[in-house]
PDB file of C-alpha atoms in Angstrom:
ATOM      1  CA  MET A   1      -3.802 -88.395   6.508  1.00 57.00           C
ATOM      2  CA  LYS A   2      -3.657 -91.834   8.260  1.00 68.00           C
ATOM      3  CA  LEU A   3      -0.978 -92.561  10.788  1.00 85.00           C
ATOM      4  CA  THR A   4       0.290 -95.172  13.264  1.00 90.00           C
ATOM      5  CA  LEU A   5      -0.684 -96.926  16.734  1.00 94.00           C
ATOM      6  CA  LYS A   6       1.072 -98.397  19.074  1.00 96.00           C
ATOM      7  CA  LEU A   7      -0.605-100.415  21.253  1.00 97.00           C
ATOM      8  CA  LEU A   8       1.067 -99.887  24.722  1.00 96.00           C
ATOM      9  CA  ASN A   9       2.347-103.548  27.064  1.00 92.00           C
ATOM     10  CA  GLU A  10       0.042-101.998  30.175  1.00 93.00           C
ATOM     11  CA  CYS A  11      -2.885-101.571  30.812  1.00 97.00           C
ATOM     12  CA  PHE A  12      -4.001 -98.528  33.620  1.00 98.00           C
ATOM     13  CA  THR A  13      -6.354 -97.459  35.726  1.00 97.00           C
ATOM     14  CA  ILE A  14      -7.885 -93.864  35.746  1.00 97.00           C
ATOM     15  CA  HIS A  15      -7.976 -92.384  38.919  1.00 97.00           C
ATOM     16  CA  SER A  16     -10.171 -89.619  40.302  1.00 96.00           C
ATOM     17  CA  LEU A  17      -9.194 -87.718  43.190  1.00 95.00           C
ATOM     18  CA  PRO A  18     -10.424 -84.300  45.268  1.00 93.00           C
ATOM     19  CA  GLU A  19      -9.280 -80.834  43.535  1.00 90.00           C
ATOM     20  CA  GLN A  20      -6.779 -80.300  46.844  1.00 90.00           C
ATOM     21  CA  SER A  21      -5.666 -83.563  46.770  1.00 91.00           C
ATOM     22  CA  VAL A  22      -1.543 -84.407  46.650  1.00 92.00           C
ATOM     23  CA  ILE A  23      -0.681 -86.368  44.726  1.00 95.00           C
ATOM     24  CA  PRO A  24       0.666 -89.975  46.125  1.00 94.00           C
ATOM     25  CA  THR A  25       4.466 -90.743  45.657  1.00 94.00           C
ATOM     26  CA  GLN A  26       4.673 -94.108  43.940  1.00 93.00           C
ATOM     27  CA  VAL A  27       2.517 -91.862  41.128  1.00 96.00           C
ATOM     28  CA  PHE A  28       6.292 -90.263  40.520  1.00 96.00           C
ATOM     29  CA  SER A  29       8.204 -93.884  40.388  1.00 94.00           C
ATOM     30  CA  ALA A  30       5.428 -95.172  37.322  1.00 96.00           C
ATOM     31  CA  PRO A  31       7.424 -96.329  34.256  1.00 96.00           C
ATOM     32  CA  ILE A  32       4.425 -93.825  32.548  1.00 96.00           C
ATOM     33  CA  TYR A  33       1.358 -91.660  34.244  1.00 96.00           C
ATOM     34  CA  PHE A  34      -0.664 -89.321  32.964  1.00 97.00           C
ATOM     35  CA  ILE A  35      -2.576 -86.293  35.893  1.00 96.00           C
ATOM     36  CA  ALA A  36      -4.506 -83.946  34.733  1.00 96.00           C
ATOM     37  CA  LYS A  37      -5.624 -80.730  37.986  1.00 94.00           C
ATOM     38  CA  THR A  38      -8.773 -78.863  36.966  1.00 93.00           C
ATOM     39  CA  PHE A  39     -11.029 -76.532  38.938  1.00 93.00           C
ATOM     40  CA  ASP A  40     -12.992 -79.106  40.031  1.00 93.00           C
ATOM     41  CA  GLU A  41     -10.481 -81.985  40.325  1.00 93.00           C
ATOM     42  CA  VAL A  42      -7.016 -84.115  39.707  1.00 96.00           C
ATOM     43  CA  SER A  43      -7.650 -87.433  36.918  1.00 97.00           C
ATOM     44  CA  ILE A  44      -4.252 -89.533  37.115  1.00 97.00           C
ATOM     45  CA  VAL A  45      -4.095 -92.525  35.194  1.00 97.00           C
ATOM     46  CA  LEU A  46      -1.547 -94.961  36.339  1.00 97.00           C
ATOM     47  CA  PRO A  47      -0.604 -98.236  35.286  1.00 97.00           C
ATOM     48  CA  GLN A  48      -3.018-100.802  37.154  1.00 96.00           C
ATOM     49  CA  ASN A  49      -0.480-102.944  39.062  1.00 96.00           C
ATOM     50  CA  ILE A  50       0.142 -99.254  41.067  1.00 95.00           C
ATOM     51  CA  SER A  51      -2.560 -98.639  43.534  1.00 92.00           C
ATOM     52  CA  ILE A  52      -3.242 -95.354  45.399  1.00 95.00           C
ATOM     53  CA  GLU A  53      -6.092 -94.225  47.128  1.00 92.00           C
ATOM     54  CA  SER A  54      -8.459 -92.346  45.498  1.00 93.00           C
ATOM     55  CA  ASP A  55     -12.298 -90.850  45.166  1.00 94.00           C
ATOM     56  CA  ASP A  56     -13.347 -93.251  42.260  1.00 95.00           C
ATOM     57  CA  ALA A  57     -11.043 -95.670  39.303  1.00 96.00           C
ATOM     58  CA  GLU A  58     -12.042 -96.546  36.798  1.00 96.00           C
ATOM     59  CA  PRO A  59      -9.917 -99.781  35.771  1.00 97.00           C
ATOM     60  CA  ASP A  60      -9.039-101.942  32.376  1.00 98.00           C
ATOM     61  CA  TRP A  61      -8.048 -99.364  29.575  1.00 98.00           C
ATOM     62  CA  GLN A  62      -5.681-100.156  27.061  1.00 98.00           C
ATOM     63  CA  ALA A  63      -3.928 -97.394  25.682  1.00 97.00           C
ATOM     64  CA  LEU A  64      -2.825 -96.648  21.935  1.00 97.00           C
ATOM     65  CA  GLU A  65       0.003 -94.180  21.443  1.00 93.00           C
ATOM     66  CA  VAL A  66      -0.220 -92.005  17.362  1.00 91.00           C
ATOM     67  CA  VAL A  67       3.407 -92.663  17.095  1.00 85.00           C
ATOM     68  CA  GLY A  68       4.756 -89.191  16.980  1.00 73.00           C
ATOM     69  CA  PRO A  69       6.232 -86.855  17.381  1.00 59.00           C
ATOM     70  CA  LEU A  70       3.319 -85.125  15.525  1.00 59.00           C
ATOM     71  CA  ASP A  71       3.811 -81.396  14.588  1.00 61.00           C
ATOM     72  CA  PHE A  72       1.501 -78.840  16.372  1.00 59.00           C
ATOM     73  CA  THR A  73       0.221 -77.467  12.616  1.00 58.00           C
ATOM     74  CA  LEU A  74      -1.929 -81.381  12.287  1.00 63.00           C
ATOM     75  CA  THR A  75      -5.184 -81.335  12.200  1.00 60.00           C
ATOM     76  CA  GLY A  76      -7.839 -83.318  13.313  1.00 68.00           C
ATOM     77  CA  ILE A  77      -5.868 -86.495  14.486  1.00 78.00           C
ATOM     78  CA  LEU A  78      -8.336 -86.865  17.416  1.00 84.00           C
ATOM     79  CA  SER A  79     -10.996 -86.215  15.660  1.00 84.00           C
ATOM     80  CA  SER A  80     -10.470 -88.664  12.871  1.00 89.00           C
ATOM     81  CA  ILE A  81      -9.671 -91.931  14.893  1.00 92.00           C
ATOM     82  CA  SER A  82     -12.145 -90.971  17.659  1.00 93.00           C
ATOM     83  CA  THR A  83     -15.490 -90.455  14.993  1.00 94.00           C
ATOM     84  CA  VAL A  84     -13.636 -94.258  13.572  1.00 95.00           C
ATOM     85  CA  LEU A  85     -14.233 -95.741  17.227  1.00 97.00           C
ATOM     86  CA  ALA A  86     -17.380 -93.188  17.634  1.00 96.00           C
ATOM     87  CA  ASN A  87     -19.171 -95.062  15.142  1.00 96.00           C
ATOM     88  CA  LYS A  88     -18.486 -98.532  16.800  1.00 97.00           C
ATOM     89  CA  LYS A  89     -19.818 -97.533  19.876  1.00 97.00           C
ATOM     90  CA  ILE A  90     -16.148 -97.231  21.248  1.00 97.00           C
ATOM     91  CA  SER A  91     -15.689 -95.112  24.347  1.00 96.00           C
ATOM     92  CA  ILE A  92     -12.156 -93.851  24.615  1.00 96.00           C
ATOM     93  CA  PHE A  93     -10.721 -91.693  27.276  1.00 96.00           C
ATOM     94  CA  ALA A  94      -7.632 -89.692  25.176  1.00 94.00           C
ATOM     95  CA  ILE A  95      -4.729 -87.739  27.219  1.00 93.00           C
ATOM     96  CA  SER A  96      -3.101 -85.851  24.893  1.00 89.00           C
ATOM     97  CA  THR A  97       0.961 -84.676  25.117  1.00 87.00           C
ATOM     98  CA  PHE A  98       3.628 -82.267  23.213  1.00 83.00           C
ATOM     99  CA  ASP A  99       4.576 -84.924  21.196  1.00 82.00           C
ATOM    100  CA  THR A 100       1.652 -86.875  20.461  1.00 84.00           C
ATOM    101  CA  ASP A 101      -1.483 -88.340  21.630  1.00 87.00           C
ATOM    102  CA  TYR A 102      -2.400 -91.761  23.562  1.00 94.00           C
ATOM    103  CA  ILE A 103      -6.309 -93.102  23.090  1.00 96.00           C
ATOM    104  CA  LEU A 104      -7.409 -94.779  25.831  1.00 97.00           C
ATOM    105  CA  VAL A 105      -9.957 -97.865  24.771  1.00 98.00           C
ATOM    106  CA  LYS A 106     -11.468-100.183  27.862  1.00 98.00           C
ATOM    107  CA  LYS A 107      -9.687-103.693  27.353  1.00 97.00           C
ATOM    108  CA  GLU A 108     -12.615-105.488  26.793  1.00 97.00           C
ATOM    109  CA  THR A 109     -13.447-103.535  23.170  1.00 97.00           C
ATOM    110  CA  LEU A 110      -9.889-103.469  22.312  1.00 97.00           C
ATOM    111  CA  VAL A 111      -9.918-106.291  19.594  1.00 97.00           C
ATOM    112  CA  ALA A 112     -12.765-104.255  18.012  1.00 98.00           C
ATOM    113  CA  ALA A 113     -11.436-101.141  17.957  1.00 97.00           C
ATOM    114  CA  VAL A 114      -8.201-102.205  16.366  1.00 97.00           C
ATOM    115  CA  GLU A 115     -10.031-103.695  13.672  1.00 97.00           C
ATOM    116  CA  ALA A 116     -12.091-100.755  13.267  1.00 97.00           C
ATOM    117  CA  LEU A 117      -8.796 -98.685  13.071  1.00 95.00           C
ATOM    118  CA  GLU A 118      -7.451-100.861  11.060  1.00 95.00           C
ATOM    119  CA  ALA A 119     -10.103-101.189   8.226  1.00 95.00           C
ATOM    120  CA  ASN A 120      -9.710 -97.409   8.094  1.00 93.00           C
ATOM    121  CA  ASP A 121      -6.408 -97.362   6.928  1.00 91.00           C
ATOM    122  CA  TYR A 122      -4.551 -97.227  10.328  1.00 92.00           C
ATOM    123  CA  GLN A 123      -1.488 -99.450  10.886  1.00 91.00           C
ATOM    124  CA  VAL A 124      -2.225-100.595  14.531  1.00 95.00           C
ATOM    125  CA  ILE A 125       1.464-102.543  15.723  1.00 94.00           C
ATOM    126  CA  GLN A 126       1.943-104.108  19.173  1.00 87.00           C
TER     127      GLN A 126
END
């Protein structure tokens, strides 16, 4: 099953914070954000125009949203997309939510990523 992906306008930064960090309040006023906490770290993905203190930050990521909602019975969505991009040596940062998936690629690889996806019958809307 080939899906439609939507390019989000925001440019994102991926932040890494220590595991016991308190989430900075400005995160919650962002129009879109993602937070993940493990036993070892906190990762926060924010629009690049919102700055927070973090141990490490990786800027210049563009997000492609898999247009959903996606049913939990669907399989291989991230696998298929990541394989297409891996075959072109394009690194990704993947995020899943209840309704859909987001694939982040570095800004400098966005054109190549879109071309690769479209060549593999994905529709990318901008």
